CSV table of C-alpha atoms in Angstrom, one decimal:
chain,number,residue,atom,x,y,z
A,123,MET,CA,17.9,-40.4,5.7
A,124,GLY,CA,16.6,-37.0,5.2
A,125,LYS,CA,13.6,-35.3,3.8
A,126,ALA,CA,13.4,-34.4,-0.2
A,127,LEU,CA,15.7,-31.4,-0.7
A,128,VAL,CA,15.2,-30.0,-4.1
A,129,PHE,CA,16.9,-26.7,-5.5
A,130,GLN,CA,15.7,-24.3,-8.2
A,131,SER,CA,17.4,-21.5,-9.2
A,132,ASP,CA,18.7,-18.7,-12.3
A,133,PHE,CA,22.2,-19.2,-11.7
A,134,GLY,CA,22.4,-21.6,-14.7
A,135,LEU,CA,25.6,-24.3,-14.7
A,136,ALA,CA,28.2,-22.1,-16.2
A,137,ASP,CA,29.7,-21.5,-12.6
A,138,GLY,CA,30.2,-23.0,-9.1
A,139,ALA,CA,26.9,-21.6,-7.3
A,140,VAL,CA,24.5,-24.3,-7.6
A,141,SER,CA,27.6,-26.9,-6.8
A,142,ALA,CA,28.5,-24.3,-3.6
A,143,MET,CA,24.7,-25.0,-2.6
A,144,HIS,CA,25.3,-28.9,-3.5
A,145,GLY,CA,28.1,-28.7,-1.0
A,146,VAL,CA,26.7,-26.7,1.9
A,147,ALA,CA,23.4,-29.5,1.9
A,148,PHE,CA,25.5,-32.3,1.6
A,149,SER,CA,28.1,-30.9,4.6
A,150,VAL,CA,25.4,-30.5,7.0
A,151,SER,CA,24.3,-34.3,6.0
A,152,PRO,CA,25.7,-36.8,3.4
A,153,ALA,CA,22.2,-38.7,3.8
A,154,ILE,CA,20.0,-35.9,2.3
A,155,PRO,CA,18.8,-36.5,-1.3
A,156,ILE,CA,19.3,-33.8,-3.0
A,157,PHE,CA,17.4,-32.9,-6.7
A,158,ASN,CA,17.2,-30.2,-8.7
A,159,LEU,CA,14.0,-28.7,-10.2
A,160,THR,CA,15.7,-26.4,-13.1
A,161,HIS,CA,18.5,-24.0,-12.7
A,162,ASN,CA,17.5,-22.1,-15.6
A,163,ILE,CA,15.0,-20.3,-14.7
A,164,PRO,CA,15.8,-16.7,-16.7
A,165,ALA,CA,17.7,-14.3,-14.9
A,166,PHE,CA,15.8,-12.2,-12.1
A,167,SER,CA,12.2,-13.8,-13.4
A,168,VAL,CA,10.4,-14.7,-9.9
A,169,TRP,CA,7.1,-15.2,-12.3
A,170,GLU,CA,8.5,-17.9,-13.7
A,171,ALA,CA,9.9,-19.4,-10.7
A,172,SER,CA,6.6,-19.3,-9.0
A,173,CYS,CA,5.4,-21.2,-12.3
A,174,ARG,CA,8.0,-23.8,-12.2
A,175,LEU,CA,7.5,-24.6,-8.9
A,176,ASN,CA,3.6,-25.1,-9.3
A,177,GLN,CA,4.4,-27.3,-12.2
A,178,THR,CA,6.5,-29.5,-10.2
A,179,LEU,CA,5.6,-29.4,-6.1
A,180,PRO,CA,2.5,-31.5,-6.3
A,181,TYR,CA,4.0,-35.1,-7.1
A,182,TRP,CA,6.9,-34.7,-4.3
A,183,PRO,CA,5.8,-35.8,-1.0
A,184,GLU,CA,4.9,-34.6,2.4
A,185,GLY,CA,8.1,-33.5,4.2
A,186,THR,CA,10.2,-32.7,0.5
A,187,VAL,CA,12.0,-29.3,1.4
A,188,PHE,CA,12.0,-26.8,-1.9
A,189,VAL,CA,14.6,-24.1,-1.9
A,190,SER,CA,13.7,-21.5,-4.5
A,191,VAL,CA,16.6,-18.7,-5.4
A,192,VAL,CA,15.3,-16.3,-8.1
A,193,ASP,CA,16.4,-13.1,-5.8
A,194,PRO,CA,17.1,-9.8,-7.4
A,195,GLY,CA,16.3,-8.1,-4.1
A,196,VAL,CA,19.0,-10.4,-2.2
A,197,GLY,CA,20.7,-7.9,0.4
A,198,SER,CA,17.9,-5.8,0.7
A,199,GLU,CA,15.0,-5.4,3.6
A,200,ARG,CA,13.0,-8.6,1.6
A,201,ARG,CA,11.8,-10.8,4.0
A,202,SER,CA,13.1,-14.8,3.6
A,203,LEU,CA,10.2,-16.9,4.0
A,204,ALA,CA,9.5,-20.5,5.2
A,205,VAL,CA,6.5,-21.8,4.2
A,206,LYS,CA,4.7,-25.3,5.1
A,207,THR,CA,1.9,-26.2,2.2
A,208,ALA,CA,-1.4,-27.3,3.0
A,209,THR,CA,0.0,-30.8,1.2
A,210,GLY,CA,2.7,-30.7,3.4
A,211,GLN,CA,5.9,-30.0,1.8
A,212,VAL,CA,7.8,-26.7,2.8
A,213,VAL,CA,8.7,-24.1,0.2
A,214,ILE,CA,12.2,-21.6,1.4
A,215,THR,CA,12.5,-18.7,-0.9
A,216,PRO,CA,12.6,-14.9,-0.8
A,217,ASP,CA,9.2,-13.0,0.1
A,218,ASN,CA,9.5,-11.3,-3.8
A,219,GLY,CA,6.1,-13.6,-5.0
A,220,THR,CA,7.7,-16.8,-5.7
A,221,LEU,CA,5.1,-18.1,-3.8
A,222,THR,CA,2.1,-16.4,-6.3
A,223,HIS,CA,1.0,-20.2,-7.5
A,224,VAL,CA,1.8,-21.9,-4.3
A,225,SER,CA,-0.5,-19.9,-2.4
A,226,MET,CA,-3.4,-20.1,-4.9
A,227,ASN,CA,-3.1,-23.9,-6.0
A,228,ALA,CA,-1.4,-25.8,-3.1
A,229,GLY,CA,-3.0,-23.5,-0.7
A,230,ILE,CA,-0.4,-22.2,2.1
A,231,ALA,CA,-0.9,-23.7,5.3
A,232,GLU,CA,1.7,-22.1,7.6
A,233,ALA,CA,4.4,-19.5,6.9
A,234,ARG,CA,7.8,-18.2,9.1
A,235,VAL,CA,9.8,-15.4,8.4
A,236,ILE,CA,13.3,-17.0,8.4
A,237,ASN,CA,15.3,-15.6,11.5
A,238,GLU,CA,19.0,-14.8,9.1
A,239,THR,CA,21.1,-14.5,11.8
A,240,MET,CA,20.5,-18.0,13.7
A,241,ASN,CA,19.7,-19.9,10.5
A,242,ARG,CA,22.7,-19.4,8.2
A,243,LEU,CA,26.3,-20.6,7.2
A,244,PRO,CA,29.0,-20.7,9.9
A,245,GLY,CA,31.3,-17.5,8.9
A,246,SER,CA,28.7,-16.0,6.3
A,247,LEU,CA,27.7,-13.2,8.2
A,248,GLU,CA,29.6,-10.8,5.6
A,249,SER,CA,28.1,-11.7,3.0
A,250,HIS,CA,25.5,-10.4,1.4
A,251,THR,CA,24.8,-11.6,-2.1
A,252,PHE,CA,24.8,-15.2,-1.7
A,253,HIS,CA,21.6,-16.0,0.4
A,254,GLY,CA,20.9,-18.9,-1.6
A,255,ARG,CA,23.9,-20.7,-0.2
A,256,ASP,CA,24.7,-18.7,2.8
A,257,ILE,CA,21.0,-19.0,4.2
A,258,TYR,CA,18.6,-20.6,2.2
A,259,ALA,CA,20.8,-23.8,1.2
A,260,TYR,CA,21.9,-24.4,4.4
A,261,THR,CA,18.4,-24.0,6.6
A,262,GLY,CA,16.8,-26.5,3.6
A,263,ALA,CA,19.2,-28.9,4.7
A,264,ARG,CA,19.0,-29.2,8.2
A,265,LEU,CA,15.3,-28.7,7.7
A,266,ALA,CA,15.0,-31.4,5.7
A,267,SER,CA,17.5,-33.4,7.8
A,268,GLY,CA,15.8,-32.6,10.6
A,269,ALA,CA,18.4,-30.6,12.5
A,270,VAL,CA,16.2,-28.1,13.0
A,271,SER,CA,12.1,-27.9,13.4
A,272,PHE,CA,10.1,-25.8,11.0
A,273,GLU,CA,8.9,-23.8,14.2
A,274,GLU,CA,12.4,-23.2,14.8
A,275,LEU,CA,12.5,-20.9,12.0
A,276,GLY,CA,11.6,-17.8,12.6
A,277,GLU,CA,8.4,-15.8,13.8
A,278,HIS,CA,4.8,-16.9,12.6
A,279,VAL,CA,3.5,-14.2,10.1
A,280,ASP,CA,-0.1,-14.2,8.3
A,281,PRO,CA,0.1,-16.2,5.1
A,282,GLY,CA,-2.6,-13.5,3.8
A,283,VAL,CA,0.7,-10.8,3.8
A,284,ILE,CA,3.3,-12.8,1.8
A,285,CYS,CA,3.9,-11.0,-1.5
A,286,ILE,CA,1.6,-12.0,-4.4
A,287,LEU,CA,2.0,-11.4,-7.9
A,288,GLN,CA,-0.7,-9.8,-9.9
A,289,ALA,CA,-1.8,-11.6,-13.4
A,290,PRO,CA,-5.1,-12.2,-15.1
A,291,CYS,CA,-7.6,-14.7,-13.5
A,292,ALA,CA,-9.2,-17.1,-15.9
A,293,SER,CA,-12.9,-16.6,-16.9
A,294,LEU,CA,-15.5,-17.6,-19.4
A,295,ASN,CA,-18.0,-14.7,-20.5
A,296,ASN,CA,-20.0,-14.9,-23.3
A,297,GLY,CA,-19.0,-17.4,-24.3
A,298,LYS,CA,-15.6,-16.7,-24.5
A,299,SER,CA,-12.5,-17.9,-22.2
A,300,ALA,CA,-10.1,-15.6,-21.1
A,301,GLY,CA,-7.0,-15.9,-19.3
A,302,CYS,CA,-3.0,-15.6,-19.6
A,303,ILE,CA,-0.2,-17.1,-20.8
A,304,GLU,CA,1.6,-18.2,-17.8
A,305,ILE,CA,4.6,-19.8,-19.1
A,306,MET,CA,6.2,-22.4,-22.1
A,307,ASP,CA,6.9,-25.6,-22.3
A,308,VAL,CA,10.1,-24.2,-23.1
A,309,ARG,CA,11.9,-27.1,-25.2
A,310,PHE,CA,9.2,-27.5,-27.7
A,311,GLY,CA,7.7,-24.3,-27.8
A,312,ASN,CA,4.3,-25.0,-26.2
A,313,LEU,CA,2.1,-22.2,-24.6
A,314,TRP,CA,0.5,-23.1,-21.6
A,315,THR,CA,-2.3,-20.7,-20.5
A,316,ASN,CA,-3.9,-20.6,-16.4
A,317,ILE,CA,-7.4,-21.4,-18.3
A,318,GLY,CA,-8.4,-24.5,-16.5
A,319,ARG,CA,-10.0,-27.3,-18.4
A,320,THR,CA,-13.5,-26.7,-16.2
A,321,LEU,CA,-13.7,-23.6,-18.3
A,322,LEU,CA,-13.6,-25.4,-21.4
A,323,ILE,CA,-16.2,-27.8,-20.2
A,324,GLU,CA,-18.7,-24.9,-19.7
A,325,MET,CA,-18.2,-23.6,-22.9
A,326,GLY,CA,-18.8,-27.0,-24.8
A,327,VAL,CA,-16.0,-27.5,-26.7
A,328,ALA,CA,-15.4,-31.3,-27.8
A,329,HIS,CA,-12.8,-32.6,-29.4
A,330,GLY,CA,-12.6,-31.7,-33.2
A,331,ASP,CA,-14.0,-28.6,-32.4
A,332,ARG,CA,-12.5,-25.5,-34.0
A,333,LEU,CA,-11.8,-22.8,-31.7
A,334,ILE,CA,-10.9,-18.7,-33.0
A,335,ALA,CA,-7.9,-18.0,-30.6
A,336,GLU,CA,-6.7,-14.3,-29.5
A,337,ILE,CA,-3.2,-13.7,-28.3
A,338,ARG,CA,-2.1,-10.3,-27.1
A,339,ALA,CA,1.0,-8.6,-25.6
A,340,GLY,CA,-0.3,-6.3,-23.4
A,341,GLN,CA,-2.8,-4.3,-25.8
A,342,SER,CA,-0.8,-5.5,-29.4
A,343,LEU,CA,-2.3,-8.0,-31.0
A,344,ALA,CA,-0.2,-10.8,-31.3
A,345,PHE,CA,-1.7,-13.5,-32.9
A,346,ARG,CA,-5.3,-14.6,-33.8
A,347,GLY,CA,-6.4,-17.2,-36.0
A,348,LEU,CA,-8.3,-20.9,-35.8
A,349,VAL,CA,-7.4,-23.8,-34.0
A,350,THR,CA,-8.3,-27.6,-33.6
A,351,PHE,CA,-8.9,-28.8,-30.1
A,352,GLY,CA,-7.5,-32.1,-29.9
A,353,LYS,CA,-6.3,-34.5,-27.0
A,354,SER,CA,-2.6,-34.4,-28.3
A,355,PHE,CA,0.0,-33.2,-30.8
A,356,ALA,CA,-0.8,-35.9,-33.6
A,357,ASP,CA,-4.3,-35.0,-33.8
A,358,VAL,CA,-3.4,-32.3,-36.3
A,359,PRO,CA,-1.0,-32.8,-39.3
A,360,GLY,CA,2.5,-31.8,-38.7
A,361,GLY,CA,3.0,-28.0,-38.7
A,362,GLU,CA,-0.3,-27.0,-37.5
A,363,PRO,CA,-1.1,-25.9,-34.7
A,364,VAL,CA,-3.5,-27.7,-32.1
A,365,ALA,CA,-5.3,-26.5,-28.5
A,366,TYR,CA,-4.8,-29.2,-26.0
A,367,ILE,CA,-5.2,-29.5,-22.4
A,368,ASN,CA,-1.7,-29.8,-20.7
A,369,SER,CA,0.1,-32.1,-18.0
A,370,LEU,CA,-1.6,-29.1,-15.6
A,371,GLY,CA,-5.4,-29.1,-16.4
A,372,ASN,CA,-5.2,-26.1,-18.1
A,373,LEU,CA,-5.7,-25.1,-21.7
A,374,GLY,CA,-2.0,-25.3,-24.2
A,375,LEU,CA,-1.2,-24.3,-28.0
A,376,ALA,CA,1.0,-25.7,-29.5
A,377,VAL,CA,2.2,-26.6,-33.1
A,378,ASN,CA,2.6,-30.3,-34.6
A,379,GLN,CA,6.6,-30.8,-34.5
A,380,GLY,CA,7.2,-27.1,-34.2
A,381,SER,CA,7.6,-24.2,-32.0
A,382,PHE,CA,4.4,-22.2,-31.6
A,383,ALA,CA,5.9,-19.7,-29.6
A,384,GLU,CA,9.0,-19.2,-32.2
A,385,ILE,CA,6.5,-19.5,-35.2
A,386,PHE,CA,4.3,-16.6,-34.2
A,387,SER,CA,7.2,-15.0,-32.0
A,388,ILE,CA,4.9,-15.6,-28.2
A,389,GLY,CA,6.1,-15.0,-25.3
A,390,ALA,CA,5.0,-15.8,-21.4
A,391,GLY,CA,4.4,-14.2,-18.4
A,392,GLN,CA,1.2,-11.5,-16.8
A,393,ASP,CA,1.2,-9.2,-20.0
A,394,TRP,CA,0.4,-12.4,-22.4
A,395,THR,CA,-3.2,-12.9,-22.2
A,396,ILE,CA,-5.0,-15.2,-24.3
A,397,SER,CA,-8.8,-15.3,-25.2
A,398,VAL,CA,-10.2,-18.6,-26.5
A,399,GLU,CA,-14.0,-18.7,-28.6
A,400,LYS,CA,-15.5,-21.7,-30.4
A,401,SER,CA,-15.8,-21.0,-34.1
A,402,GLU,CA,-19.3,-21.5,-34.9
A,403,PHE,CA,-20.6,-19.7,-32.0
A,404,ARG,CA,-19.0,-16.5,-33.3
A,405,GLU,CA,-20.8,-17.4,-36.5
A,406,MET,CA,-24.0,-18.1,-34.5
A,407,LEU,CA,-23.4,-14.5,-32.7
A,408,GLN,CA,-22.7,-12.8,-36.1
A,409,LYS,CA,-25.7,-14.4,-38.4
A,410,ASN,CA,-27.9,-13.4,-35.1
A,411,LEU,CA,-26.3,-10.0,-34.8
A,412,ALA,CA,-26.8,-9.4,-38.6
A,413,SER,CA,-30.5,-10.5,-38.7
A,414,GLY,CA,-31.3,-8.6,-36.1
A,415,ILE,CA,-30.1,-5.3,-37.4
A,416,ALA,CA,-31.8,-6.4,-40.8
A,417,ALA,CA,-35.1,-6.7,-38.6
A,418,THR,CA,-35.0,-2.9,-37.7
């Protein structure tokens, strides 16, 4: 049996695209265990593809091959990459930013530019719009089956020159943590931020504390309100917002038995920023400021 092969794309399941990729992989070797991460990435959303890889990759064993195809530049001069993570998984994907979170979190130990002439489904040379089937699924399956080695895929490239998307880094300043809403817990409408648990510890946040959360879409204020910091959703009554540590160890915002995203019309991505501070800290700051003004 070969290594696990895990597919991700923005193709959806309404037509035969995903099935074609599975068919190519199965034709390379019926012994490969084939899985789907998701095929419901919003069309062309490289950012979400990067986030979903980050959500999933750490829980797969060494040697697992991921094929991620969100490729608005298909057929252009953009490169095709195979990278080996510091924990031993392999990701095959366009060099368009899909590796952003893998690079920041799992870490990239080695990278290769895929030779698209050598690593290509036989008979597909004249097809320029379905590299997910013709190059990525085919190459991923050959790698997972052991028909080709990682080193044979193409020339070495410095991981430092791989395309990385820009987004606000999480930070702590004057008792306030700030970052971005990276992605949604889609089915339930929960917001997942890049503000890590360690920043909340530095803030002295404890379960039961009230936080002032402020969310912006670019420069526009989208939400400002008080949320309770809890262990889980049930720490607040149904219909009330709650802040919590999500399954990735980062700050999340939810509504118990409701959708925070729908109720407050919140989105996710690089332009959606968030800050949180303890309400008691803000009150203390305001009192100190008022005292200082009174003293003058």
